[in-house]
Amino acid sequence: MKEPLVPVVPMSHTAHIRSHRKPRRSATSSIALRAGVAGGVLSMAAAGASASANAAEPVTQTIELPTLTADMSAQVAQSAAATQQAAANYELRAERDAAAAKAAAEAKKDLAEAKKKAEAKKKAAEAARKAAAERAARSAERATLSTASASASTSVSAPSSGSVATVIAFLKAQVGDAYVMGATGPNAWDCSSLVQAAFKQVGVDLPRVSQDQSMSGTEVSLSNLQVGDILYWGSKGSAYHTGVYIGDGQYLDAANPSKGVVIQELSGYPASGAVRVL
């Protein structure tokens, strides 16, 4: 007996490959999942609403400051007192340093002034001693000249060569004396009083003033001068200055207040004329 024929149904070419599609969830699971999701969303919405409400209201936080105890207050006061005392000490030290510097500067200045005064006093004493020695030397020389002139001939008509030497010696003894208008010695002279005193040492009496002295004796040429000739400046009979020629182109006179009695070069201040009385 033949077996009945089974109809052959063609299969798809993918029929033998297992499906990769996930199995479908059941309706119950889907509903539960949806309910869970909805609940989560509602929870998030509620949390957001709550956060918005909280953000809308300002939050005030109160910070409580620590309460100072009695010990802490004492420490603060002690620190402030120490700081104030340190500042006072610094200020006092600064004042002391400034006072010390000022005192040192003043002491240095006083020392310099004292040295300066001592030096000036020393110089003044030295000058006084030197002047006294010079005056003593001049006085001794004058005494010697006076003795010599007393023993010499007083004849004016025929004076000896020694008389000229006596006149010149007397004049040189006065070098360094002061010039004072109208003075007649012994330490201050004017031009004509010095000439008069010099020739008086040998007994020649000359007029007191330079105008008259230019008229005394014999007129001589300036190119033929001899030691002891009287020089005059200005016109004869109205001369304003006189001196004595001492040789070697030099003359001695009481020049002026700034120079006093000096020896000068005749070439530096040429005379107007000369007269000879010895």
PDB file of C-alpha atoms in Angstrom:
ATOM      1  CA  MET A   1       0.000   0.000   0.000  1.00  0.00           C
ATOM      2  CA  LYS A   2       1.449   3.255  -0.933  1.00  0.00           C
ATOM      3  CA  GLU A   3       2.137   5.887   1.561  1.00  0.00           C
ATOM      4  CA  PRO A   4       0.245   9.085   1.032  1.00  0.00           C
ATOM      5  CA  LEU A   5       2.281  11.888  -0.494  1.00  0.00           C
ATOM      6  CA  VAL A   6       3.085  14.836   1.770  1.00  0.00           C
ATOM      7  CA  PRO A   7       2.963  18.062  -0.003  1.00  0.00           C
ATOM      8  CA  VAL A   8       6.338  19.866   0.030  1.00  0.00           C
ATOM      9  CA  VAL A   9       6.140  23.518   0.885  1.00  0.00           C
ATOM     10  CA  PRO A  10       9.109  25.639  -0.213  1.00  0.00           C
ATOM     11  CA  MET A  11      11.000  27.254   2.703  1.00  0.00           C
ATOM     12  CA  SER A  12      12.456  30.685   2.872  1.00  0.00           C
ATOM     13  CA  HIS A  13      16.146  30.936   2.467  1.00  0.00           C
ATOM     14  CA  THR A  14      16.372  32.483   5.947  1.00  0.00           C
ATOM     15  CA  ALA A  15      14.265  30.013   7.660  1.00  0.00           C
ATOM     16  CA  HIS A  16      17.164  28.180   9.170  1.00  0.00           C
ATOM     17  CA  ILE A  17      18.595  31.399  10.797  1.00  0.00           C
ATOM     18  CA  ARG A  18      17.471  32.108  14.266  1.00  0.00           C
ATOM     19  CA  SER A  19      15.751  35.422  14.767  1.00  0.00           C
ATOM     20  CA  HIS A  20      17.738  38.194  16.530  1.00  0.00           C
ATOM     21  CA  ARG A  21      14.653  40.070  17.575  1.00  0.00           C
ATOM     22  CA  LYS A  22      14.073  40.329  21.229  1.00  0.00           C
ATOM     23  CA  PRO A  23      11.072  38.546  22.532  1.00  0.00           C
ATOM     24  CA  ARG A  24       8.166  40.813  23.070  1.00  0.00           C
ATOM     25  CA  ARG A  25       7.364  41.687  26.561  1.00  0.00           C
ATOM     26  CA  SER A  26       4.102  40.800  27.982  1.00  0.00           C
ATOM     27  CA  ALA A  27       1.420  43.415  28.341  1.00  0.00           C
ATOM     28  CA  THR A  28       1.651  43.207  32.094  1.00  0.00           C
ATOM     29  CA  SER A  29       5.362  43.934  32.076  1.00  0.00           C
ATOM     30  CA  SER A  30       4.865  46.789  29.672  1.00  0.00           C
ATOM     31  CA  ILE A  31       2.200  48.337  31.802  1.00  0.00           C
ATOM     32  CA  ALA A  32       4.350  48.012  34.920  1.00  0.00           C
ATOM     33  CA  LEU A  33       7.286  49.594  33.165  1.00  0.00           C
ATOM     34  CA  ARG A  34       5.173  52.440  31.967  1.00  0.00           C
ATOM     35  CA  ALA A  35       3.813  52.962  35.434  1.00  0.00           C
ATOM     36  CA  GLY A  36       7.320  53.035  36.855  1.00  0.00           C
ATOM     37  CA  VAL A  37       8.480  55.531  34.310  1.00  0.00           C
ATOM     38  CA  ALA A  38       5.490  57.713  34.962  1.00  0.00           C
ATOM     39  CA  GLY A  39       6.120  57.563  38.681  1.00  0.00           C
ATOM     40  CA  GLY A  40       9.737  58.544  38.192  1.00  0.00           C
ATOM     41  CA  VAL A  41       8.771  61.467  36.047  1.00  0.00           C
ATOM     42  CA  LEU A  42       6.243  62.595  38.584  1.00  0.00           C
ATOM     43  CA  SER A  43       8.840  62.256  41.341  1.00  0.00           C
ATOM     44  CA  MET A  44      11.315  64.336  39.375  1.00  0.00           C
ATOM     45  CA  ALA A  45       8.661  66.948  38.705  1.00  0.00           C
ATOM     46  CA  ALA A  46       7.804  67.094  42.368  1.00  0.00           C
ATOM     47  CA  ALA A  47      11.478  67.432  43.282  1.00  0.00           C
ATOM     48  CA  GLY A  48      11.895  70.188  40.711  1.00  0.00           C
ATOM     49  CA  ALA A  49       8.892  72.026  41.999  1.00  0.00           C
ATOM     50  CA  SER A  50      10.176  71.718  45.502  1.00  0.00           C
ATOM     51  CA  ALA A  51      13.619  73.025  44.445  1.00  0.00           C
ATOM     52  CA  SER A  52      11.986  75.956  42.635  1.00  0.00           C
ATOM     53  CA  ALA A  53       9.984  76.783  45.671  1.00  0.00           C
ATOM     54  CA  ASN A  54      13.046  76.605  47.822  1.00  0.00           C
ATOM     55  CA  ALA A  55      15.029  78.774  45.368  1.00  0.00           C
ATOM     56  CA  ALA A  56      12.338  81.392  45.361  1.00  0.00           C
ATOM     57  CA  GLU A  57      12.680  81.888  49.079  1.00  0.00           C
ATOM     58  CA  PRO A  58      16.049  83.535  50.203  1.00  0.00           C
ATOM     59  CA  VAL A  59      18.055  81.510  52.625  1.00  0.00           C
ATOM     60  CA  THR A  60      19.336  83.429  55.622  1.00  0.00           C
ATOM     61  CA  GLN A  61      22.300  81.919  57.489  1.00  0.00           C
ATOM     62  CA  THR A  62      23.286  83.294  60.846  1.00  0.00           C
ATOM     63  CA  ILE A  63      26.983  83.030  61.853  1.00  0.00           C
ATOM     64  CA  GLU A  64      27.514  83.300  65.498  1.00  0.00           C
ATOM     65  CA  LEU A  65      30.729  85.197  66.501  1.00  0.00           C
ATOM     66  CA  PRO A  66      32.781  83.614  69.223  1.00  0.00           C
ATOM     67  CA  THR A  67      32.237  85.140  72.559  1.00  0.00           C
ATOM     68  CA  LEU A  68      35.379  86.808  74.022  1.00  0.00           C
ATOM     69  CA  THR A  69      36.239  85.386  77.360  1.00  0.00           C
ATOM     70  CA  ALA A  70      37.835  87.397  80.134  1.00  0.00           C
ATOM     71  CA  ASP A  71      41.236  85.784  79.468  1.00  0.00           C
ATOM     72  CA  MET A  72      41.070  86.607  75.771  1.00  0.00           C
ATOM     73  CA  SER A  73      40.125  90.224  76.546  1.00  0.00           C
ATOM     74  CA  ALA A  74      43.051  90.517  78.915  1.00  0.00           C
ATOM     75  CA  GLN A  75      45.435  89.126  76.295  1.00  0.00           C
ATOM     76  CA  VAL A  76      44.171  91.604  73.692  1.00  0.00           C
ATOM     77  CA  ALA A  77      44.559  94.518  76.099  1.00  0.00           C
ATOM     78  CA  GLN A  78      48.033  93.320  77.111  1.00  0.00           C
ATOM     79  CA  SER A  79      49.075  93.049  73.432  1.00  0.00           C
ATOM     80  CA  ALA A  80      47.792  96.553  72.699  1.00  0.00           C
ATOM     81  CA  ALA A  81      49.645  97.945  75.721  1.00  0.00           C
ATOM     82  CA  ALA A  82      52.856  96.205  74.633  1.00  0.00           C
ATOM     83  CA  THR A  83      52.540  97.633  71.122  1.00  0.00           C
ATOM     84  CA  GLN A  84      51.961 101.123  72.481  1.00  0.00           C
ATOM     85  CA  GLN A  85      54.931 100.818  74.844  1.00  0.00           C
ATOM     86  CA  ALA A  86      57.165  99.621  71.985  1.00  0.00           C
ATOM     87  CA  ALA A  87      56.109 102.614  69.879  1.00  0.00           C
ATOM     88  CA  ALA A  88      56.825 104.971  72.777  1.00  0.00           C
ATOM     89  CA  ASN A  89      60.239 103.389  73.332  1.00  0.00           C
ATOM     90  CA  TYR A  90      61.086 103.719  69.625  1.00  0.00           C
ATOM     91  CA  GLU A  91      60.045 107.372  69.609  1.00  0.00           C
ATOM     92  CA  LEU A  92      62.076 108.062  72.765  1.00  0.00           C
ATOM     93  CA  ARG A  93      65.145 106.349  71.281  1.00  0.00           C
ATOM     94  CA  ALA A  94      64.782 108.374  68.090  1.00  0.00           C
ATOM     95  CA  GLU A  95      64.590 111.606  70.101  1.00  0.00           C
ATOM     96  CA  ARG A  96      67.681 110.623  72.113  1.00  0.00           C
ATOM     97  CA  ASP A  97      69.625 109.780  68.939  1.00  0.00           C
ATOM     98  CA  ALA A  98      68.669 113.112  67.372  1.00  0.00           C
ATOM     99  CA  ALA A  99      69.672 114.982  70.534  1.00  0.00           C
ATOM    100  CA  ALA A 100      73.012 113.144  70.663  1.00  0.00           C
ATOM    101  CA  ALA A 101      73.727 113.933  66.997  1.00  0.00           C
ATOM    102  CA  LYS A 102      72.873 117.592  67.557  1.00  0.00           C
ATOM    103  CA  ALA A 103      75.076 117.760  70.657  1.00  0.00           C
ATOM    104  CA  ALA A 104      77.969 116.158  68.765  1.00  0.00           C
ATOM    105  CA  ALA A 105      77.613 118.633  65.897  1.00  0.00           C
ATOM    106  CA  GLU A 106      77.520 121.575  68.300  1.00  0.00           C
ATOM    107  CA  ALA A 107      80.556 120.232  70.178  1.00  0.00           C
ATOM    108  CA  LYS A 108      82.455 119.873  66.907  1.00  0.00           C
ATOM    109  CA  LYS A 109      81.505 123.413  65.917  1.00  0.00           C
ATOM    110  CA  ASP A 110      82.536 124.786  69.326  1.00  0.00           C
ATOM    111  CA  LEU A 111      85.860 122.961  69.092  1.00  0.00           C
ATOM    112  CA  ALA A 112      86.531 124.424  65.653  1.00  0.00           C
ATOM    113  CA  GLU A 113      85.658 127.917  66.916  1.00  0.00           C
ATOM    114  CA  ALA A 114      87.917 127.458  69.942  1.00  0.00           C
ATOM    115  CA  LYS A 115      90.802 126.327  67.731  1.00  0.00           C
ATOM    116  CA  LYS A 116      90.216 129.247  65.410  1.00  0.00           C
ATOM    117  CA  LYS A 117      90.200 131.735  68.293  1.00  0.00           C
ATOM    118  CA  ALA A 118      93.296 130.157  69.820  1.00  0.00           C
ATOM    119  CA  GLU A 119      95.117 130.378  66.494  1.00  0.00           C
ATOM    120  CA  ALA A 120      94.085 134.005  66.033  1.00  0.00           C
ATOM    121  CA  LYS A 121      95.187 134.793  69.589  1.00  0.00           C
ATOM    122  CA  LYS A 122      98.502 133.074  68.978  1.00  0.00           C
ATOM    123  CA  LYS A 123      99.067 135.030  65.771  1.00  0.00           C
ATOM    124  CA  ALA A 124      98.148 138.300  67.495  1.00  0.00           C
ATOM    125  CA  ALA A 125     100.550 137.555  70.354  1.00  0.00           C
ATOM    126  CA  GLU A 126     103.306 136.700  67.879  1.00  0.00           C
ATOM    127  CA  ALA A 127     102.678 139.893  65.930  1.00  0.00           C
ATOM    128  CA  ALA A 128     102.698 141.936  69.140  1.00  0.00           C
ATOM    129  CA  ARG A 129     105.940 140.305  70.263  1.00  0.00           C
ATOM    130  CA  LYS A 130     107.547 140.945  66.893  1.00  0.00           C
ATOM    131  CA  ALA A 131     106.374 144.552  66.867  1.00  0.00           C
ATOM    132  CA  ALA A 132     107.703 145.079  70.394  1.00  0.00           C
ATOM    133  CA  ALA A 133     111.053 143.611  69.405  1.00  0.00           C
ATOM    134  CA  GLU A 134     111.220 145.883  66.364  1.00  0.00           C
ATOM    135  CA  ARG A 135     110.304 148.923  68.444  1.00  0.00           C
ATOM    136  CA  ALA A 136     112.959 148.020  70.992  1.00  0.00           C
ATOM    137  CA  ALA A 137     115.543 147.609  68.246  1.00  0.00           C
ATOM    138  CA  ARG A 138     114.604 150.966  66.706  1.00  0.00           C
ATOM    139  CA  SER A 139     114.716 152.664  70.087  1.00  0.00           C
ATOM    140  CA  ALA A 140     118.184 151.267  70.749  1.00  0.00           C
ATOM    141  CA  GLU A 141     119.354 152.359  67.317  1.00  0.00           C
ATOM    142  CA  ARG A 142     117.890 155.829  67.812  1.00  0.00           C
ATOM    143  CA  ALA A 143     119.682 156.119  71.140  1.00  0.00           C
ATOM    144  CA  THR A 144     122.939 155.177  69.460  1.00  0.00           C
ATOM    145  CA  LEU A 145     122.322 157.666  66.656  1.00  0.00           C
ATOM    146  CA  SER A 146     121.460 160.386  69.140  1.00  0.00           C
ATOM    147  CA  THR A 147     124.723 159.791  70.974  1.00  0.00           C
ATOM    148  CA  ALA A 148     126.638 159.793  67.714  1.00  0.00           C
ATOM    149  CA  SER A 149     124.977 162.983  66.512  1.00  0.00           C
ATOM    150  CA  ALA A 150     125.680 164.724  69.823  1.00  0.00           C
ATOM    151  CA  SER A 151     129.382 164.077  69.470  1.00  0.00           C
ATOM    152  CA  ALA A 152     129.437 165.000  65.777  1.00  0.00           C
ATOM    153  CA  SER A 153     130.039 168.470  64.429  1.00  0.00           C
ATOM    154  CA  THR A 154     126.914 170.603  64.281  1.00  0.00           C
ATOM    155  CA  SER A 155     128.298 172.842  61.555  1.00  0.00           C
ATOM    156  CA  VAL A 156     125.723 173.131  58.739  1.00  0.00           C
ATOM    157  CA  SER A 157     128.056 174.939  56.384  1.00  0.00           C
ATOM    158  CA  ALA A 158     130.491 172.036  56.049  1.00  0.00           C
ATOM    159  CA  PRO A 159     128.887 168.708  57.014  1.00  0.00           C
ATOM    160  CA  SER A 160     131.143 165.656  56.964  1.00  0.00           C
ATOM    161  CA  SER A 161     130.478 162.463  55.041  1.00  0.00           C
ATOM    162  CA  GLY A 162     129.680 160.878  58.390  1.00  0.00           C
ATOM    163  CA  SER A 163     126.702 163.202  58.689  1.00  0.00           C
ATOM    164  CA  VAL A 164     125.122 161.671  55.559  1.00  0.00           C
ATOM    165  CA  ALA A 165     125.659 158.196  56.984  1.00  0.00           C
ATOM    166  CA  THR A 166     123.934 159.277  60.181  1.00  0.00           C
ATOM    167  CA  VAL A 167     120.932 160.628  58.244  1.00  0.00           C
ATOM    168  CA  ILE A 168     120.598 157.415  56.223  1.00  0.00           C
ATOM    169  CA  ALA A 169     120.991 155.245  59.322  1.00  0.00           C
ATOM    170  CA  PHE A 170     118.231 157.173  61.090  1.00  0.00           C
ATOM    171  CA  LEU A 171     115.906 156.861  58.084  1.00  0.00           C
ATOM    172  CA  LYS A 172     116.470 153.112  57.750  1.00  0.00           C
ATOM    173  CA  ALA A 173     115.736 152.675  61.443  1.00  0.00           C
ATOM    174  CA  GLN A 174     112.207 154.005  60.822  1.00  0.00           C
ATOM    175  CA  VAL A 175     111.320 151.528  58.057  1.00  0.00           C
ATOM    176  CA  GLY A 176     108.074 149.845  59.006  1.00  0.00           C
ATOM    177  CA  ASP A 177     106.683 152.794  60.978  1.00  0.00           C
ATOM    178  CA  ALA A 178     103.196 154.012  60.144  1.00  0.00           C
ATOM    179  CA  TYR A 179     102.265 156.924  57.929  1.00  0.00           C
ATOM    180  CA  VAL A 180      99.919 159.381  59.646  1.00  0.00           C
ATOM    181  CA  MET A 181      99.293 162.835  58.233  1.00  0.00           C
ATOM    182  CA  GLY A 182     100.645 165.434  60.672  1.00  0.00           C
ATOM    183  CA  ALA A 183     102.513 162.882  62.821  1.00  0.00           C
ATOM    184  CA  THR A 184     106.112 163.701  63.871  1.00  0.00           C
ATOM    185  CA  GLY A 185     107.302 160.368  65.354  1.00  0.00           C
ATOM    186  CA  PRO A 186     108.635 158.466  67.025  1.00  0.00           C
ATOM    187  CA  ASN A 187     106.553 155.566  65.540  1.00  0.00           C
ATOM    188  CA  ALA A 188     104.421 157.438  62.994  1.00  0.00           C
ATOM    189  CA  TRP A 189     105.393 160.070  60.405  1.00  0.00           C
ATOM    190  CA  ASP A 190     104.289 161.951  57.344  1.00  0.00           C
ATOM    191  CA  CYS A 191     106.726 162.538  54.458  1.00  0.00           C
ATOM    192  CA  SER A 192     108.119 165.941  55.479  1.00  0.00           C
ATOM    193  CA  SER A 193     108.301 165.255  59.253  1.00  0.00           C
ATOM    194  CA  LEU A 194     110.467 162.179  58.572  1.00  0.00           C
ATOM    195  CA  VAL A 195     112.860 164.183  56.342  1.00  0.00           C
ATOM    196  CA  GLN A 196     113.023 166.996  58.911  1.00  0.00           C
ATOM    197  CA  ALA A 197     113.763 164.569  61.799  1.00  0.00           C
ATOM    198  CA  ALA A 198     116.470 162.748  59.791  1.00  0.00           C
ATOM    199  CA  PHE A 199     118.461 165.865  59.037  1.00  0.00           C
ATOM    200  CA  LYS A 200     117.933 167.167  62.549  1.00  0.00           C
ATOM    201  CA  GLN A 201     120.120 164.260  63.713  1.00  0.00           C
ATOM    202  CA  VAL A 202     123.126 166.076  62.191  1.00  0.00           C
ATOM    203  CA  GLY A 203     122.049 169.583  63.171  1.00  0.00           C
ATOM    204  CA  VAL A 204     120.355 170.655  59.921  1.00  0.00           C
ATOM    205  CA  ASP A 205     117.087 172.446  60.627  1.00  0.00           C
ATOM    206  CA  LEU A 206     114.723 172.003  57.685  1.00  0.00           C
ATOM    207  CA  PRO A 207     111.250 173.524  57.233  1.00  0.00           C
ATOM    208  CA  ARG A 208     108.331 171.368  58.390  1.00  0.00           C
ATOM    209  CA  VAL A 209     106.387 171.080  55.109  1.00  0.00           C
ATOM    210  CA  SER A 210     107.389 169.616  51.744  1.00  0.00           C
ATOM    211  CA  GLN A 211     106.732 172.869  49.801  1.00  0.00           C
ATOM    212  CA  ASP A 212     109.380 174.697  51.830  1.00  0.00           C
ATOM    213  CA  GLN A 213     111.786 171.752  51.884  1.00  0.00           C
ATOM    214  CA  SER A 214     111.877 171.785  48.066  1.00  0.00           C
ATOM    215  CA  MET A 215     113.265 175.333  48.326  1.00  0.00           C
ATOM    216  CA  SER A 216     116.095 174.438  50.785  1.00  0.00           C
ATOM    217  CA  GLY A 217     119.765 173.874  49.922  1.00  0.00           C
ATOM    218  CA  THR A 218     121.037 173.752  46.362  1.00  0.00           C
ATOM    219  CA  GLU A 219     119.119 172.468  43.368  1.00  0.00           C
ATOM    220  CA  VAL A 220     120.768 169.400  41.788  1.00  0.00           C
ATOM    221  CA  SER A 221     120.084 167.425  38.611  1.00  0.00           C
ATOM    222  CA  LEU A 222     118.328 164.080  38.921  1.00  0.00           C
ATOM    223  CA  SER A 223     121.122 162.621  36.793  1.00  0.00           C
ATOM    224  CA  ASN A 224     123.725 163.764  39.339  1.00  0.00           C
ATOM    225  CA  LEU A 225     122.161 162.572  42.601  1.00  0.00           C
ATOM    226  CA  GLN A 226     124.200 161.778  45.678  1.00  0.00           C
ATOM    227  CA  VAL A 227     123.258 159.845  48.804  1.00  0.00           C
ATOM    228  CA  GLY A 228     121.486 162.181  51.196  1.00  0.00           C
ATOM    229  CA  ASP A 229     119.912 164.470  48.543  1.00  0.00           C
ATOM    230  CA  ILE A 230     116.304 165.460  49.224  1.00  0.00           C
ATOM    231  CA  LEU A 231     113.864 164.456  46.454  1.00  0.00           C
ATOM    232  CA  TYR A 232     110.609 166.267  45.883  1.00  0.00           C
ATOM    233  CA  TRP A 233     107.511 165.607  43.744  1.00  0.00           C
ATOM    234  CA  GLY A 234     105.576 168.488  42.218  1.00  0.00           C
ATOM    235  CA  SER A 235     106.738 171.985  41.297  1.00  0.00           C
ATOM    236  CA  LYS A 236     109.598 173.561  43.229  1.00  0.00           C
ATOM    237  CA  GLY A 237     108.110 175.655  46.024  1.00  0.00           C
ATOM    238  CA  SER A 238     104.785 173.806  45.807  1.00  0.00           C
ATOM    239  CA  ALA A 239     105.919 170.189  46.168  1.00  0.00           C
ATOM    240  CA  TYR A 240     103.379 167.737  47.610  1.00  0.00           C
ATOM    241  CA  HIS A 241     105.832 164.998  48.682  1.00  0.00           C
ATOM    242  CA  THR A 242     109.483 164.596  49.769  1.00  0.00           C
ATOM    243  CA  GLY A 243     111.912 161.732  50.379  1.00  0.00           C
ATOM    244  CA  VAL A 244     115.683 161.086  50.653  1.00  0.00           C
ATOM    245  CA  TYR A 245     117.881 159.411  48.054  1.00  0.00           C
ATOM    246  CA  ILE A 246     119.822 156.481  49.612  1.00  0.00           C
ATOM    247  CA  GLY A 247     121.801 155.308  46.541  1.00  0.00           C
ATOM    248  CA  ASP A 248     121.535 152.490  44.003  1.00  0.00           C
ATOM    249  CA  GLY A 249     118.480 154.092  42.408  1.00  0.00           C
ATOM    250  CA  GLN A 250     116.454 153.883  45.630  1.00  0.00           C
ATOM    251  CA  TYR A 251     114.870 156.379  47.982  1.00  0.00           C
ATOM    252  CA  LEU A 252     113.322 156.196  51.441  1.00  0.00           C
ATOM    253  CA  ASP A 253     110.123 157.989  52.399  1.00  0.00           C
ATOM    254  CA  ALA A 254     106.961 157.892  54.464  1.00  0.00           C
ATOM    255  CA  ALA A 255     104.917 156.905  51.447  1.00  0.00           C
ATOM    256  CA  ASN A 256     101.228 156.698  52.388  1.00  0.00           C
ATOM    257  CA  PRO A 257      98.881 155.106  54.974  1.00  0.00           C
ATOM    258  CA  SER A 258      98.912 151.739  53.180  1.00  0.00           C
ATOM    259  CA  LYS A 259     102.714 151.441  52.883  1.00  0.00           C
ATOM    260  CA  GLY A 260     104.063 153.458  55.797  1.00  0.00           C
ATOM    261  CA  VAL A 261     107.833 154.116  55.861  1.00  0.00           C
ATOM    262  CA  VAL A 262     109.444 152.103  53.031  1.00  0.00           C
ATOM    263  CA  ILE A 263     112.370 151.920  50.608  1.00  0.00           C
ATOM    264  CA  GLN A 264     111.303 152.192  46.964  1.00  0.00           C
ATOM    265  CA  GLU A 265     112.758 152.207  43.464  1.00  0.00           C
ATOM    266  CA  LEU A 266     113.103 155.709  42.004  1.00  0.00           C
ATOM    267  CA  SER A 267     112.360 154.320  38.550  1.00  0.00           C
ATOM    268  CA  GLY A 268     108.932 153.279  39.735  1.00  0.00           C
ATOM    269  CA  TYR A 269     107.998 156.790  40.882  1.00  0.00           C
ATOM    270  CA  PRO A 270     110.417 159.355  39.371  1.00  0.00           C
ATOM    271  CA  ALA A 271     110.897 162.551  41.361  1.00  0.00           C
ATOM    272  CA  SER A 272     110.309 166.024  39.928  1.00  0.00           C
ATOM    273  CA  GLY A 273     113.534 167.492  41.350  1.00  0.00           C
ATOM    274  CA  ALA A 274     116.167 167.339  44.107  1.00  0.00           C
ATOM    275  CA  VAL A 275     118.026 169.618  46.507  1.00  0.00           C
ATOM    276  CA  ARG A 276     121.255 169.063  48.446  1.00  0.00           C
ATOM    277  CA  VAL A 277     121.686 170.305  52.007  1.00  0.00           C
ATOM    278  CA  LEU A 278     124.760 168.241  53.033  1.00  0.00           C
TER     279      LEU A 278
END
